[in-house]
CSV table of C-alpha atoms and ligand atoms in Angstrom, one decimal:
chain,number,residue,atom,x,y,z
A,1,UNK,CA,36.1,98.7,197.1
A,2,UNK,CA,39.2,97.4,195.5
A,3,UNK,CA,38.6,96.6,191.9
A,4,UNK,CA,41.1,94.1,191.0
A,5,UNK,CA,41.7,91.4,188.2
A,6,UNK,CA,44.2,90.5,185.5
A,7,UNK,CA,44.8,90.3,181.8
A,8,UNK,CA,42.5,87.5,180.5
A,9,UNK,CA,42.7,85.6,177.2
A,10,UNK,CA,39.7,86.6,174.9
A,11,UNK,CA,40.1,83.6,172.7
A,12,UNK,CA,36.9,82.0,174.1
A,13,UNK,CA,34.9,85.2,173.9
A,14,UNK,CA,33.3,87.7,176.5
A,15,UNK,CA,31.3,85.4,178.6
A,16,UNK,CA,34.1,83.0,179.2
A,17,UNK,CA,36.2,85.9,180.4
A,18,UNK,CA,33.4,87.0,182.8
A,19,UNK,CA,33.1,83.6,184.2
A,20,UNK,CA,36.9,83.1,184.6
A,21,UNK,CA,37.0,86.6,186.5
A,22,UNK,CA,34.4,85.4,188.9
A,23,UNK,CA,36.3,82.1,189.4
A,24,UNK,CA,39.5,84.1,190.0
A,25,UNK,CA,37.8,86.5,192.6
A,26,UNK,CA,38.4,89.2,190.2
A,27,UNK,CA,35.9,92.3,189.8
A,28,UNK,CA,37.5,93.8,186.8
A,29,UNK,CA,39.8,92.6,184.0
A,30,UNK,CA,41.7,93.5,180.9
A,31,UNK,CA,41.7,91.8,177.4
A,32,UNK,CA,43.3,92.3,174.1
A,33,UNK,CA,40.7,93.7,171.6
A,34,UNK,CA,42.2,91.5,168.9
A,35,UNK,CA,45.3,89.4,168.4
A,36,UNK,CA,48.1,91.2,170.4
A,37,UNK,CA,50.2,91.3,167.4
A,38,UNK,CA,47.5,93.2,165.4
A,39,UNK,CA,45.6,91.9,162.4
A,40,UNK,CA,42.1,91.2,161.7
A,41,UNK,CA,39.6,91.1,164.7
A,42,UNK,CA,36.8,88.5,165.1
A,43,UNK,CA,33.3,89.8,164.6
A,44,UNK,CA,31.6,90.8,167.8
A,45,UNK,CA,29.0,88.2,168.9
A,46,UNK,CA,26.2,90.4,170.4
A,47,UNK,CA,24.8,87.7,172.6
A,48,UNK,CA,28.2,87.0,173.9
A,49,UNK,CA,28.8,90.6,174.6
A,50,UNK,CA,25.3,90.8,176.5
A,51,UNK,CA,26.2,87.8,178.5
A,52,UNK,CA,29.3,89.3,179.8
A,53,UNK,CA,27.4,92.5,180.6
A,54,UNK,CA,24.9,90.5,182.5
A,55,UNK,CA,27.6,88.8,184.6
A,56,UNK,CA,29.5,92.0,185.4
A,57,UNK,CA,26.3,93.8,186.3
A,58,UNK,CA,25.0,91.2,188.6
A,59,UNK,CA,24.3,92.7,192.1
A,60,UNK,CA,26.6,91.6,195.0
A,61,UNK,CA,23.7,89.5,196.4
A,62,UNK,CA,23.1,87.9,193.0
A,63,UNK,CA,23.1,84.2,192.5
A,64,UNK,CA,26.9,84.5,191.4
A,65,UNK,CA,27.9,86.0,194.7
A,66,UNK,CA,30.1,88.1,192.7
A,67,UNK,CA,31.7,91.5,193.9
A,68,UNK,CA,30.5,94.7,192.3
A,69,UNK,CA,32.6,95.1,189.1
A,70,UNK,CA,34.7,98.2,188.1
A,71,UNK,CA,35.2,99.2,184.6
A,72,UNK,CA,36.9,96.9,182.2
A,73,UNK,CA,40.3,97.9,180.8
A,74,UNK,CA,40.7,96.7,177.2
A,75,UNK,CA,44.1,96.7,175.7
A,76,UNK,CA,45.1,97.7,172.0
A,77,UNK,CA,47.6,95.3,170.4
A,78,UNK,CA,51.0,96.2,171.6
A,79,UNK,CA,52.6,96.1,168.4
A,80,UNK,CA,50.7,99.2,167.0
A,81,UNK,CA,52.9,102.2,166.6
A,82,UNK,CA,50.9,105.4,166.0
A,83,UNK,CA,54.1,107.3,165.5
A,84,UNK,CA,56.1,105.1,163.2
A,85,UNK,CA,58.1,106.7,160.6
A,86,UNK,CA,56.3,104.4,158.0
A,87,UNK,CA,53.0,105.7,156.8
A,88,UNK,CA,51.8,102.1,156.4
A,89,UNK,CA,52.4,101.3,160.1
A,90,UNK,CA,50.7,104.5,161.3
A,91,UNK,CA,47.7,103.7,159.0
A,92,UNK,CA,47.5,100.2,160.3
A,93,UNK,CA,47.4,101.5,164.0
A,94,UNK,CA,44.8,104.1,162.7
A,95,UNK,CA,42.6,101.2,161.2
A,96,UNK,CA,43.0,98.9,164.2
A,97,UNK,CA,42.3,101.6,166.9
A,98,UNK,CA,39.3,103.1,164.9
A,99,UNK,CA,37.7,99.7,164.4
A,100,UNK,CA,38.4,98.7,168.1
A,101,UNK,CA,36.6,101.9,169.3
A,102,UNK,CA,33.4,100.8,167.4
A,103,UNK,CA,33.6,97.4,168.7
A,104,UNK,CA,34.1,98.7,172.3
A,105,UNK,CA,30.4,100.2,172.1
A,106,UNK,CA,29.2,96.7,172.5
A,107,UNK,CA,30.6,96.9,175.9
A,108,UNK,CA,29.7,100.5,176.7
A,109,UNK,CA,31.4,102.8,179.3
A,110,UNK,CA,34.7,100.9,179.6
A,111,UNK,CA,38.2,101.9,178.9
A,112,UNK,CA,40.5,101.3,175.9
A,113,UNK,CA,44.3,101.5,176.7
A,114,UNK,CA,47.1,101.8,174.3
A,115,UNK,CA,50.8,102.3,174.1
A,116,UNK,CA,51.5,105.8,172.8
A,117,UNK,CA,54.3,104.4,170.5
A,118,UNK,CA,57.9,104.8,169.6
A,119,UNK,CA,59.1,107.8,167.5
A,120,UNK,CA,62.0,105.7,166.1
A,121,UNK,CA,64.5,108.6,165.8
A,122,UNK,CA,61.9,111.4,164.5
A,123,UNK,CA,62.0,113.1,167.8
A,124,UNK,CA,59.5,113.4,170.7
A,125,UNK,CA,57.7,116.3,169.4
A,126,UNK,CA,57.1,114.8,165.9
A,127,UNK,CA,56.0,111.7,167.7
A,128,UNK,CA,53.6,113.5,170.1
A,129,UNK,CA,52.0,115.3,167.1
A,130,UNK,CA,51.4,112.0,165.3
A,131,UNK,CA,49.7,110.5,168.3
A,132,UNK,CA,47.5,113.4,168.9
A,133,UNK,CA,46.6,113.6,165.1
A,134,UNK,CA,45.7,109.9,165.3
A,135,UNK,CA,43.5,110.4,168.5
A,136,UNK,CA,41.7,113.3,167.0
A,137,UNK,CA,40.9,111.2,164.0
A,138,UNK,CA,39.6,108.2,165.7
A,139,UNK,CA,37.9,109.6,168.9
A,140,UNK,CA,34.3,110.6,168.3
A,141,UNK,CA,32.3,112.8,170.7
A,142,UNK,CA,29.5,110.1,170.9
A,143,UNK,CA,31.6,107.2,172.0
A,144,UNK,CA,31.1,105.9,175.6
A,145,UNK,CA,34.6,104.6,175.7
A,146,UNK,CA,37.4,106.6,177.3
A,147,UNK,CA,40.9,106.2,175.5
A,148,UNK,CA,43.8,105.7,178.1
A,149,UNK,CA,47.4,106.5,177.3
A,150,UNK,CA,49.6,104.0,179.3
A,151,UNK,CA,52.6,105.4,181.1
A,152,UNK,CA,55.7,103.7,179.6
A,153,UNK,CA,59.2,102.7,180.7
A,154,UNK,CA,60.8,104.9,178.3
A,155,UNK,CA,62.8,102.2,176.5
A,156,UNK,CA,64.3,103.0,173.2
A,157,UNK,CA,62.5,106.0,171.7
A,158,UNK,CA,59.3,105.1,173.5
A,159,UNK,CA,56.8,108.2,174.1
A,160,UNK,CA,55.1,108.2,177.4
A,161,UNK,CA,58.0,107.5,179.8
A,162,UNK,CA,57.7,111.2,181.1
A,163,UNK,CA,54.4,112.6,182.6
A,164,UNK,CA,55.1,115.8,180.5
A,165,UNK,CA,54.7,113.9,177.2
A,166,UNK,CA,51.3,112.3,178.2
A,167,UNK,CA,50.2,115.7,179.3
A,168,UNK,CA,51.3,117.3,176.0
A,169,UNK,CA,49.2,114.5,174.0
A,170,UNK,CA,46.3,115.0,176.2
A,171,UNK,CA,46.5,118.8,175.6
A,172,UNK,CA,46.1,118.3,171.9
A,173,UNK,CA,43.1,116.1,172.2
A,174,UNK,CA,39.8,117.8,171.0
A,175,UNK,CA,37.5,115.6,172.9
A,176,UNK,CA,38.8,116.1,176.4
A,177,UNK,CA,36.2,113.9,178.1
A,178,UNK,CA,37.3,110.8,176.2
A,179,UNK,CA,41.0,110.8,177.1
A,180,UNK,CA,42.7,109.6,180.2
A,181,UNK,CA,45.8,107.7,181.6
A,182,UNK,CA,46.5,104.3,182.7
A,183,UNK,CA,49.5,104.2,185.2
A,184,UNK,CA,51.6,100.9,185.0
A,185,UNK,CA,53.6,100.3,188.3
A,186,UNK,CA,56.4,98.4,186.5
A,187,UNK,CA,56.6,101.1,183.7
A,188,UNK,CA,56.8,104.2,186.0
A,189,UNK,CA,59.3,102.5,188.3
A,190,UNK,CA,61.4,101.6,185.3
A,191,UNK,CA,61.0,105.1,183.9
A,192,UNK,CA,62.5,106.4,187.1
A,193,UNK,CA,59.5,107.6,189.3
A,194,UNK,CA,60.2,106.3,192.8
A,195,UNK,CA,57.1,104.7,193.7
A,196,UNK,CA,58.7,102.7,196.4
A,197,UNK,CA,60.4,105.4,198.3
A,198,UNK,CA,58.4,108.4,197.5
A,199,UNK,CA,55.0,107.6,196.1
A,200,UNK,CA,53.3,110.7,197.6
A,201,UNK,CA,55.8,112.8,195.6
A,202,UNK,CA,55.2,110.8,192.4
A,203,UNK,CA,51.4,111.2,192.6
A,204,UNK,CA,51.9,115.0,193.3
A,205,UNK,CA,54.1,115.4,190.3
A,206,UNK,CA,51.6,113.5,188.2
A,207,UNK,CA,48.8,115.7,189.6
A,208,UNK,CA,50.7,118.9,188.8
A,209,UNK,CA,51.6,117.9,185.3
A,210,UNK,CA,48.8,115.6,184.0
A,211,UNK,CA,46.1,115.9,186.7
A,212,UNK,CA,44.9,113.1,189.0
A,213,UNK,CA,41.6,113.4,187.5
A,214,UNK,CA,43.1,112.0,184.3
A,215,UNK,CA,44.1,108.8,185.9
A,216,UNK,CA,41.4,106.1,185.2
A,217,UNK,CA,43.3,102.7,185.5
A,218,UNK,CA,46.3,101.1,187.1
A,219,UNK,CA,48.5,98.2,185.8
A,220,UNK,CA,49.9,96.4,188.8
A,221,UNK,CA,53.2,94.6,188.1
A,222,UNK,CA,56.5,94.0,189.9
A,223,UNK,CA,59.6,94.8,188.0
A,224,UNK,CA,62.6,92.6,187.0
A,225,UNK,CA,64.8,95.8,186.9
A,226,UNK,CA,66.0,98.6,189.1
A,227,UNK,CA,64.6,102.2,189.2
A,228,UNK,CA,65.2,104.2,186.0
A,229,UNK,CA,66.4,101.1,184.2
A,230,UNK,CA,64.2,101.8,181.2
A,231,UNK,CA,63.5,98.0,180.6
A,232,UNK,CA,59.8,97.0,181.0
A,233,UNK,CA,60.0,93.4,182.2
A,234,UNK,CA,57.3,92.4,184.6
A,235,UNK,CA,57.7,90.3,187.6
A,236,UNK,CA,55.1,88.6,189.9
A,237,UNK,CA,54.0,90.6,192.8
A,238,UNK,CA,56.6,90.3,195.5
A,239,UNK,CA,59.3,88.7,193.4
A,240,UNK,CA,60.6,91.8,191.9
A,241,UNK,CA,62.5,95.0,192.7
A,242,UNK,CA,59.3,97.0,193.6
A,243,UNK,CA,58.0,94.3,196.2
A,244,UNK,CA,54.7,93.5,198.0
A,245,UNK,CA,54.9,96.3,200.3
A,246,UNK,CA,55.3,99.2,197.9
A,247,UNK,CA,52.7,97.6,195.6
A,248,UNK,CA,50.3,97.2,198.6
A,249,UNK,CA,50.7,100.9,199.6
A,250,UNK,CA,50.3,101.9,196.0
A,251,UNK,CA,46.9,100.2,195.4
A,252,UNK,CA,45.6,101.4,198.9
A,253,UNK,CA,46.7,104.9,198.3
A,254,UNK,CA,43.8,107.2,199.1
A,255,UNK,CA,44.4,109.2,195.8
A,256,UNK,CA,44.1,106.0,193.8
A,257,UNK,CA,41.0,104.6,195.5
A,258,UNK,CA,38.4,103.1,193.1
A,259,UNK,CA,40.5,102.9,190.1
A,260,UNK,CA,40.5,99.4,188.4
A,261,UNK,CA,43.8,97.5,189.1
A,262,UNK,CA,45.0,95.0,186.4
A,263,UNK,CA,47.7,92.6,187.2
A,264,UNK,CA,49.9,91.7,184.0
A,265,UNK,CA,52.3,89.6,185.9
A,266,UNK,CA,53.7,86.3,184.5
A,267,UNK,CA,51.2,84.0,185.9
A,268,UNK,CA,48.5,81.3,185.0
A,269,UNK,CA,45.1,81.3,186.5
A,270,UNK,CA,46.2,79.8,190.1
A,271,UNK,CA,48.9,82.4,190.3
A,272,UNK,CA,46.6,85.3,189.5
A,273,UNK,CA,44.0,84.1,191.8
A,274,UNK,CA,46.7,83.9,194.7
A,275,UNK,CA,47.8,87.6,193.8
A,276,UNK,CA,44.3,88.8,193.9
A,277,UNK,CA,43.7,87.3,197.4
A,278,UNK,CA,47.1,88.6,198.7
A,279,UNK,CA,46.4,92.2,197.4
A,280,UNK,CA,42.8,92.1,198.8
A,281,UNK,CA,44.3,91.3,202.2
A,282,UNK,CA,47.0,93.7,202.1
B,301,FE,FE1,50.4,97.7,178.1
B,302,FE,FE1,50.9,97.7,181.4
B,303,ZN,ZN1,55.0,96.5,180.3
């Protein structure tokens, strides 16, 4: 079963996201847990959360005719920086993420993905330490959510462009069963991992350094830039430097089977719907 969907807008609530996913032929999706720029989150509407759970747990034979759903992949605001050089910025990331994890429990058993952050000149090791400290502060043994570190393109002083950095963060996390990785095709390609010409090798390398059992979700994007450009500009599937064939091979790779695939391509509803059809047929 291919679990595929895209990043939905959460402004109209959970039920609306579930309904839009069904209309688009999606059987997973991503959403921002709050305004992507950070800031105060709306209170969770319990009935709305329940309505979404009902939609995604509907059987394939159910009235909706929906495909079975894979786990959802929530995304933390991308402006958070857990390893900023400013204590205020780090505290803000702490507050947002800790609050988000409480709110995620209304949709139990899903994923919460975040960008590890930029060390802004303090050095990779200092940054990794701050990220690990934050995770150990906010992750609780009783939570049902798995927190995912996203693989990054390594632009500027971004942490997470190398698998070694993710492995080091994971090593420092106390609740080992609550931490994983989300691999973004545009980001790993821009970081210098050749998923076009040598996907097997990239996955072997990931397995050796991080462990494939840590890989829980995939972001499926084409890239506007060449291999190792350290840029992070997403393109529509088949309109970038990675191309439809490499992305088709990626989502169908046996080692990645069953992982939720989230499109973060520059599209509106119709465009996403078409990409989902295209990738399901690949
Ligand atoms: Fe992201
Ligand atoms: Fe991504
Ligand atoms: Zn990106």
